[in-house]
PDB file of C-alpha atoms in Angstrom:
ATOM      1  CA  MET A   1      53.209 -31.452   5.686  1.00 82.00           C
ATOM      2  CA  GLU A   2      54.324 -30.785   2.115  1.00 86.00           C
ATOM      3  CA  LEU A   3      52.135 -31.396  -0.922  1.00 87.00           C
ATOM      4  CA  SER A   4      52.936 -31.095  -4.621  1.00 88.00           C
ATOM      5  CA  VAL A   5      50.956 -28.538  -6.607  1.00 87.00           C
ATOM      6  CA  LEU A   6      49.223 -30.117  -9.603  1.00 88.00           C
ATOM      7  CA  ASN A   7      47.834 -28.423 -12.691  1.00 89.00           C
ATOM      8  CA  ILE A   8      44.317 -29.112 -14.028  1.00 86.00           C
ATOM      9  CA  LYS A   9      45.720 -31.910 -16.200  1.00 88.00           C
ATOM     10  CA  GLY A  10      46.859 -33.699 -13.054  1.00 83.00           C
ATOM     11  CA  GLU A  11      50.555 -33.083 -13.770  1.00 87.00           C
ATOM     12  CA  ASP A  12      53.084 -32.036 -11.138  1.00 87.00           C
ATOM     13  CA  THR A  13      54.050 -28.369 -11.570  1.00 87.00           C
ATOM     14  CA  GLY A  14      57.262 -28.837  -9.555  1.00 88.00           C
ATOM     15  CA  ARG A  15      56.040 -26.407  -6.884  1.00 89.00           C
ATOM     16  CA  LYS A  16      55.330 -27.448  -3.282  1.00 89.00           C
ATOM     17  CA  VAL A  17      52.905 -26.122  -0.699  1.00 89.00           C
ATOM     18  CA  THR A  18      53.515 -26.532   3.025  1.00 89.00           C
ATOM     19  CA  LEU A  19      50.387 -27.117   5.099  1.00 90.00           C
ATOM     20  CA  ASN A  20      50.600 -25.455   8.499  1.00 89.00           C
ATOM     21  CA  ASP A  21      50.717 -28.058  11.298  1.00 91.00           C
ATOM     22  CA  ALA A  22      48.792 -25.695  13.573  1.00 91.00           C
ATOM     23  CA  ILE A  23      45.804 -26.140  11.218  1.00 91.00           C
ATOM     24  CA  PHE A  24      46.346 -29.442   9.401  1.00 92.00           C
ATOM     25  CA  GLY A  25      48.278 -31.345  12.071  1.00 90.00           C
ATOM     26  CA  ILE A  26      46.604 -30.828  15.452  1.00 92.00           C
ATOM     27  CA  GLU A  27      45.237 -33.451  17.849  1.00 94.00           C
ATOM     28  CA  PRO A  28      41.628 -33.808  16.537  1.00 94.00           C
ATOM     29  CA  ASN A  29      38.808 -33.086  18.973  1.00 95.00           C
ATOM     30  CA  ASP A  30      35.809 -35.288  18.119  1.00 96.00           C
ATOM     31  CA  HIS A  31      33.430 -33.580  20.546  1.00 97.00           C
ATOM     32  CA  ALA A  32      34.099 -30.159  18.996  1.00 96.00           C
ATOM     33  CA  ILE A  33      33.385 -31.689  15.561  1.00 96.00           C
ATOM     34  CA  TYR A  34      30.125 -33.177  16.882  1.00 97.00           C
ATOM     35  CA  LEU A  35      28.962 -29.817  18.280  1.00 96.00           C
ATOM     36  CA  ASP A  36      29.862 -27.875  15.124  1.00 96.00           C
ATOM     37  CA  VAL A  37      28.131 -30.365  12.794  1.00 96.00           C
ATOM     38  CA  LYS A  38      25.094 -30.439  15.098  1.00 95.00           C
ATOM     39  CA  GLN A  39      24.878 -26.641  14.991  1.00 95.00           C
ATOM     40  CA  TYR A  40      25.309 -26.544  11.190  1.00 94.00           C
ATOM     41  CA  LEU A  41      22.502 -29.071  10.645  1.00 94.00           C
ATOM     42  CA  ALA A  42      20.258 -27.368  13.221  1.00 94.00           C
ATOM     43  CA  ASN A  43      20.699 -24.048  11.404  1.00 92.00           C
ATOM     44  CA  GLN A  44      19.554 -25.696   8.144  1.00 92.00           C
ATOM     45  CA  ARG A  45      16.184 -26.616   9.667  1.00 92.00           C
ATOM     46  CA  GLN A  46      13.259 -24.423   8.681  1.00 91.00           C
ATOM     47  CA  GLY A  47      11.241 -25.081  11.816  1.00 91.00           C
ATOM     48  CA  THR A  48       7.949 -24.192  10.090  1.00 93.00           C
ATOM     49  CA  HIS A  49       6.019 -27.317  11.195  1.00 92.00           C
ATOM     50  CA  LYS A  50       2.626 -26.574  12.738  1.00 90.00           C
ATOM     51  CA  SER A  51      -0.549 -28.381  13.764  1.00 88.00           C
ATOM     52  CA  LYS A  52      -3.747 -26.836  15.149  1.00 85.00           C
ATOM     53  CA  GLU A  53      -4.408 -26.958  18.867  1.00 83.00           C
ATOM     54  CA  ARG A  54      -7.924 -27.218  20.305  1.00 77.00           C
ATOM     55  CA  SER A  55      -8.332 -23.477  20.663  1.00 79.00           C
ATOM     56  CA  GLU A  56      -7.470 -22.929  16.992  1.00 81.00           C
ATOM     57  CA  VAL A  57     -10.005 -25.339  15.472  1.00 79.00           C
ATOM     58  CA  SER A  58     -12.764 -23.358  13.698  1.00 78.00           C
ATOM     59  CA  GLY A  59     -16.335 -23.804  14.911  1.00 74.00           C
ATOM     60  CA  SER A  60     -17.965 -23.899  18.281  1.00 73.00           C
ATOM     61  CA  THR A  61     -16.061 -24.888  21.397  1.00 70.00           C
ATOM     62  CA  ARG A  62     -19.234 -26.580  22.696  1.00 76.00           C
ATOM     63  CA  LYS A  63     -19.361 -30.372  22.293  1.00 76.00           C
ATOM     64  CA  LEU A  64     -21.659 -30.654  19.269  1.00 75.00           C
ATOM     65  CA  ILE A  65     -21.898 -34.428  18.918  1.00 77.00           C
ATOM     66  CA  ARG A  66     -21.249 -37.340  21.231  1.00 80.00           C
ATOM     67  CA  GLN A  67     -17.641 -38.532  21.490  1.00 79.00           C
ATOM     68  CA  LYS A  68     -18.214 -42.171  20.467  1.00 85.00           C
ATOM     69  CA  GLY A  69     -20.653 -44.094  18.311  1.00 85.00           C
ATOM     70  CA  GLY A  70     -21.083 -41.442  15.620  1.00 82.00           C
ATOM     71  CA  GLY A  71     -18.868 -43.313  13.163  1.00 83.00           C
ATOM     72  CA  GLY A  72     -16.475 -40.382  12.646  1.00 76.00           C
ATOM     73  CA  ALA A  73     -13.251 -39.177  14.169  1.00 72.00           C
ATOM     74  CA  ARG A  74     -13.669 -36.928  17.205  1.00 66.00           C
ATOM     75  CA  GLY A  75     -12.116 -33.943  15.460  1.00 64.00           C
ATOM     76  CA  GLY A  76     -10.501 -31.203  17.458  1.00 68.00           C
ATOM     77  CA  GLY A  77      -6.895 -30.153  17.545  1.00 74.00           C
ATOM     78  CA  ARG A  78      -3.833 -31.925  18.785  1.00 81.00           C
ATOM     79  CA  VAL A  79      -2.757 -31.302  22.361  1.00 82.00           C
ATOM     80  CA  PHE A  80       0.766 -29.829  22.515  1.00 86.00           C
ATOM     81  CA  GLY A  81       1.216 -30.135  18.731  1.00 87.00           C
ATOM     82  CA  PRO A  82       4.341 -28.818  16.951  1.00 90.00           C
ATOM     83  CA  LYS A  83       4.710 -25.042  16.654  1.00 91.00           C
ATOM     84  CA  PRO A  84       7.066 -22.964  14.473  1.00 93.00           C
ATOM     85  CA  ARG A  85      10.388 -22.631  16.259  1.00 91.00           C
ATOM     86  CA  ASP A  86      14.001 -21.719  15.676  1.00 92.00           C
ATOM     87  CA  TYR A  87      16.520 -24.557  16.130  1.00 91.00           C
ATOM     88  CA  GLU A  88      19.646 -22.379  16.082  1.00 91.00           C
ATOM     89  CA  PHE A  89      21.971 -22.446  19.077  1.00 90.00           C
ATOM     90  CA  LYS A  90      25.152 -20.599  19.972  1.00 92.00           C
ATOM     91  CA  LEU A  91      28.620 -22.102  19.683  1.00 93.00           C
ATOM     92  CA  ASN A  92      31.798 -20.372  20.826  1.00 94.00           C
ATOM     93  CA  LYS A  93      34.224 -19.199  18.128  1.00 92.00           C
ATOM     94  CA  LYS A  94      37.089 -21.190  19.651  1.00 93.00           C
ATOM     95  CA  VAL A  95      35.076 -24.427  19.554  1.00 95.00           C
ATOM     96  CA  LYS A  96      34.139 -23.824  15.890  1.00 94.00           C
ATOM     97  CA  GLY A  97      37.771 -23.105  15.033  1.00 93.00           C
ATOM     98  CA  LEU A  98      38.930 -26.256  16.823  1.00 95.00           C
ATOM     99  CA  ALA A  99      36.299 -28.333  14.991  1.00 95.00           C
ATOM    100  CA  ARG A 100      37.373 -27.029  11.574  1.00 94.00           C
ATOM    101  CA  LYS A 101      41.049 -27.627  12.293  1.00 94.00           C
ATOM    102  CA  SER A 102      40.201 -31.142  13.518  1.00 96.00           C
ATOM    103  CA  ALA A 103      38.266 -31.882  10.308  1.00 94.00           C
ATOM    104  CA  LEU A 104      41.166 -30.606   8.152  1.00 93.00           C
ATOM    105  CA  THR A 105      43.619 -32.676  10.220  1.00 94.00           C
ATOM    106  CA  TYR A 106      41.594 -35.844   9.566  1.00 94.00           C
ATOM    107  CA  LYS A 107      41.695 -35.116   5.824  1.00 93.00           C
ATOM    108  CA  ALA A 108      45.476 -34.567   5.963  1.00 91.00           C
ATOM    109  CA  LYS A 109      45.990 -37.801   7.950  1.00 92.00           C
ATOM    110  CA  ASN A 110      43.995 -39.755   5.354  1.00 91.00           C
ATOM    111  CA  ASN A 111      45.987 -38.201   2.471  1.00 90.00           C
ATOM    112  CA  ALA A 112      42.691 -36.885   1.106  1.00 90.00           C
ATOM    113  CA  ILE A 113      43.951 -33.367   0.275  1.00 91.00           C
ATOM    114  CA  VAL A 114      44.939 -32.356  -3.249  1.00 91.00           C
ATOM    115  CA  VAL A 115      46.449 -28.954  -4.077  1.00 91.00           C
ATOM    116  CA  VAL A 116      45.804 -27.628  -7.582  1.00 92.00           C
ATOM    117  CA  GLU A 117      47.179 -24.438  -9.120  1.00 91.00           C
ATOM    118  CA  ASP A 118      44.685 -21.565  -9.477  1.00 90.00           C
ATOM    119  CA  PHE A 119      42.495 -21.996 -12.529  1.00 88.00           C
ATOM    120  CA  THR A 120      39.400 -20.505 -14.115  1.00 87.00           C
ATOM    121  CA  LEU A 121      36.988 -21.639 -16.808  1.00 86.00           C
ATOM    122  CA  GLU A 122      36.079 -19.494 -19.812  1.00 88.00           C
ATOM    123  CA  ALA A 123      32.405 -20.472 -19.517  1.00 90.00           C
ATOM    124  CA  PRO A 124      30.270 -22.716 -17.265  1.00 90.00           C
ATOM    125  CA  LYS A 125      31.098 -26.204 -18.580  1.00 90.00           C
ATOM    126  CA  THR A 126      30.173 -29.204 -16.432  1.00 91.00           C
ATOM    127  CA  LYS A 127      31.999 -31.548 -18.829  1.00 92.00           C
ATOM    128  CA  GLU A 128      35.222 -29.575 -18.341  1.00 92.00           C
ATOM    129  CA  PHE A 129      34.866 -29.702 -14.545  1.00 91.00           C
ATOM    130  CA  VAL A 130      34.356 -33.494 -14.671  1.00 92.00           C
ATOM    131  CA  THR A 131      37.515 -33.832 -16.803  1.00 92.00           C
ATOM    132  CA  ILE A 132      39.526 -31.797 -14.254  1.00 91.00           C
ATOM    133  CA  ALA A 133      38.203 -33.994 -11.401  1.00 90.00           C
ATOM    134  CA  LYS A 134      39.221 -37.138 -13.312  1.00 91.00           C
ATOM    135  CA  ASN A 135      42.691 -35.710 -14.049  1.00 90.00           C
ATOM    136  CA  LEU A 136      43.176 -35.002 -10.329  1.00 89.00           C
ATOM    137  CA  LYS A 137      41.916 -38.539  -9.511  1.00 89.00           C
ATOM    138  CA  VAL A 138      39.158 -37.223  -7.228  1.00 88.00           C
ATOM    139  CA  ALA A 139      36.115 -38.070  -9.364  1.00 85.00           C
ATOM    140  CA  ASP A 140      35.270 -41.333  -7.559  1.00 87.00           C
ATOM    141  CA  GLY A 141      33.734 -39.939  -4.380  1.00 87.00           C
ATOM    142  CA  LYS A 142      32.345 -36.633  -3.148  1.00 91.00           C
ATOM    143  CA  LEU A 143      34.751 -33.756  -3.633  1.00 93.00           C
ATOM    144  CA  LEU A 144      34.952 -30.332  -2.049  1.00 93.00           C
ATOM    145  CA  LEU A 145      36.781 -27.664  -4.055  1.00 92.00           C
ATOM    146  CA  VAL A 146      37.942 -24.676  -2.014  1.00 93.00           C
ATOM    147  CA  LEU A 147      38.658 -21.454  -3.928  1.00 92.00           C
ATOM    148  CA  SER A 148      40.362 -18.362  -2.543  1.00 90.00           C
ATOM    149  CA  GLU A 149      37.565 -16.136  -3.907  1.00 90.00           C
ATOM    150  CA  LYS A 150      34.238 -16.515  -5.723  1.00 90.00           C
ATOM    151  CA  ASN A 151      34.378 -17.788  -9.305  1.00 88.00           C
ATOM    152  CA  ASN A 152      30.937 -18.073 -10.897  1.00 91.00           C
ATOM    153  CA  PHE A 153      32.074 -20.119 -13.905  1.00 91.00           C
ATOM    154  CA  VAL A 154      33.678 -22.790 -11.703  1.00 91.00           C
ATOM    155  CA  TYR A 155      30.688 -22.772  -9.319  1.00 92.00           C
ATOM    156  CA  LEU A 156      28.136 -23.094 -12.144  1.00 91.00           C
ATOM    157  CA  SER A 157      30.173 -25.872 -13.783  1.00 90.00           C
ATOM    158  CA  ALA A 158      29.950 -27.987 -10.616  1.00 90.00           C
ATOM    159  CA  ARG A 159      26.405 -27.055  -9.597  1.00 90.00           C
ATOM    160  CA  ASN A 160      24.709 -29.920 -11.471  1.00 89.00           C
ATOM    161  CA  LEU A 161      27.078 -32.556 -10.114  1.00 89.00           C
ATOM    162  CA  GLU A 162      25.737 -34.475  -7.151  1.00 90.00           C
ATOM    163  CA  LYS A 163      29.199 -35.380  -5.854  1.00 90.00           C
ATOM    164  CA  ALA A 164      30.852 -31.953  -6.215  1.00 91.00           C
ATOM    165  CA  ASN A 165      30.690 -28.893  -4.015  1.00 92.00           C
ATOM    166  CA  VAL A 166      32.499 -25.571  -4.573  1.00 92.00           C
ATOM    167  CA  ILE A 167      32.999 -23.047  -1.768  1.00 92.00           C
ATOM    168  CA  THR A 168      35.385 -20.198  -0.960  1.00 93.00           C
ATOM    169  CA  ALA A 169      37.948 -20.454   1.852  1.00 91.00           C
ATOM    170  CA  SER A 170      35.899 -18.051   4.006  1.00 91.00           C
ATOM    171  CA  GLU A 171      32.856 -20.382   3.731  1.00 91.00           C
ATOM    172  CA  LEU A 172      34.825 -23.446   4.870  1.00 92.00           C
ATOM    173  CA  ASN A 173      32.877 -25.400   7.492  1.00 93.00           C
ATOM    174  CA  THR A 174      33.322 -28.668   9.380  1.00 94.00           C
ATOM    175  CA  TYR A 175      30.294 -30.414   7.842  1.00 94.00           C
ATOM    176  CA  SER A 176      31.366 -29.744   4.238  1.00 93.00           C
ATOM    177  CA  VAL A 177      34.928 -30.947   4.907  1.00 93.00           C
ATOM    178  CA  LEU A 178      33.808 -34.190   6.568  1.00 94.00           C
ATOM    179  CA  ASN A 179      31.025 -34.805   4.042  1.00 93.00           C
ATOM    180  CA  ALA A 180      33.555 -34.901   1.183  1.00 92.00           C
ATOM    181  CA  VAL A 181      35.827 -37.843   0.406  1.00 93.00           C
ATOM    182  CA  ASN A 182      38.483 -35.612  -1.183  1.00 92.00           C
ATOM    183  CA  LEU A 183      39.388 -32.028  -0.369  1.00 93.00           C
ATOM    184  CA  VAL A 184      40.779 -30.047  -3.316  1.00 92.00           C
ATOM    185  CA  LEU A 185      42.464 -26.757  -2.391  1.00 92.00           C
ATOM    186  CA  THR A 186      43.583 -24.184  -4.939  1.00 90.00           C
ATOM    187  CA  GLU A 187      47.106 -22.912  -4.356  1.00 89.00           C
ATOM    188  CA  SER A 188      45.989 -19.431  -3.263  1.00 90.00           C
ATOM    189  CA  SER A 189      43.229 -20.792  -0.977  1.00 91.00           C
ATOM    190  CA  VAL A 190      45.853 -22.463   1.270  1.00 90.00           C
ATOM    191  CA  ALA A 191      47.246 -19.030   2.186  1.00 90.00           C
ATOM    192  CA  VAL A 192      43.719 -17.649   2.758  1.00 91.00           C
ATOM    193  CA  ILE A 193      42.838 -20.574   5.059  1.00 91.00           C
ATOM    194  CA  GLU A 194      46.023 -20.018   7.088  1.00 90.00           C
ATOM    195  CA  LYS A 195      45.275 -16.307   7.371  1.00 90.00           C
ATOM    196  CA  LEU A 196      41.677 -16.952   8.500  1.00 89.00           C
ATOM    197  CA  PHE A 197      42.587 -19.594  11.076  1.00 87.00           C
ATOM    198  CA  ASN A 198      45.502 -17.641  12.508  1.00 81.00           C
ATOM    199  CA  ALA A 199      43.469 -14.430  12.820  1.00 67.00           C
TER     200      ALA A 199
END
């Protein structure tokens, strides 16, 4: 699949980028996507919920007042209440790779990928980032911008925008790709993604 490279003004630079069919043109696997998204969301959970059990309630363990008729709640802890726990679970590398390729394939099929030439901002300017998004015609819905390497000015410019997310190619994950309406790749990030997925 060939895409034109645009500049930040939304103009065609005349250059083309070929998206590798082994990454952007596979047969999508919905179950792999489900597992990868489930793992991502599970890993975001803090798991710090806690309620006291009977043995942890302070005071005597003897029954101090009658159960009913006193006008108050019976007190005491909750039987089998929630305890702090870790929700993380293991997922094989191959399944994660398949899920990410499937997510990228869906974006390619829906013509929701835009390639922009590498750019940087001289200072963190949200207004400038919004202008770039409008020029690229991706300002309507959620957008995910993938950079080849960290760029603090670009990241800080998008941080306050609810519908924009900036990550590097090495941080690319299934949930972020599917959660965005448009996927914006910088020219150099395409090569990094191919290198990572073919490794």
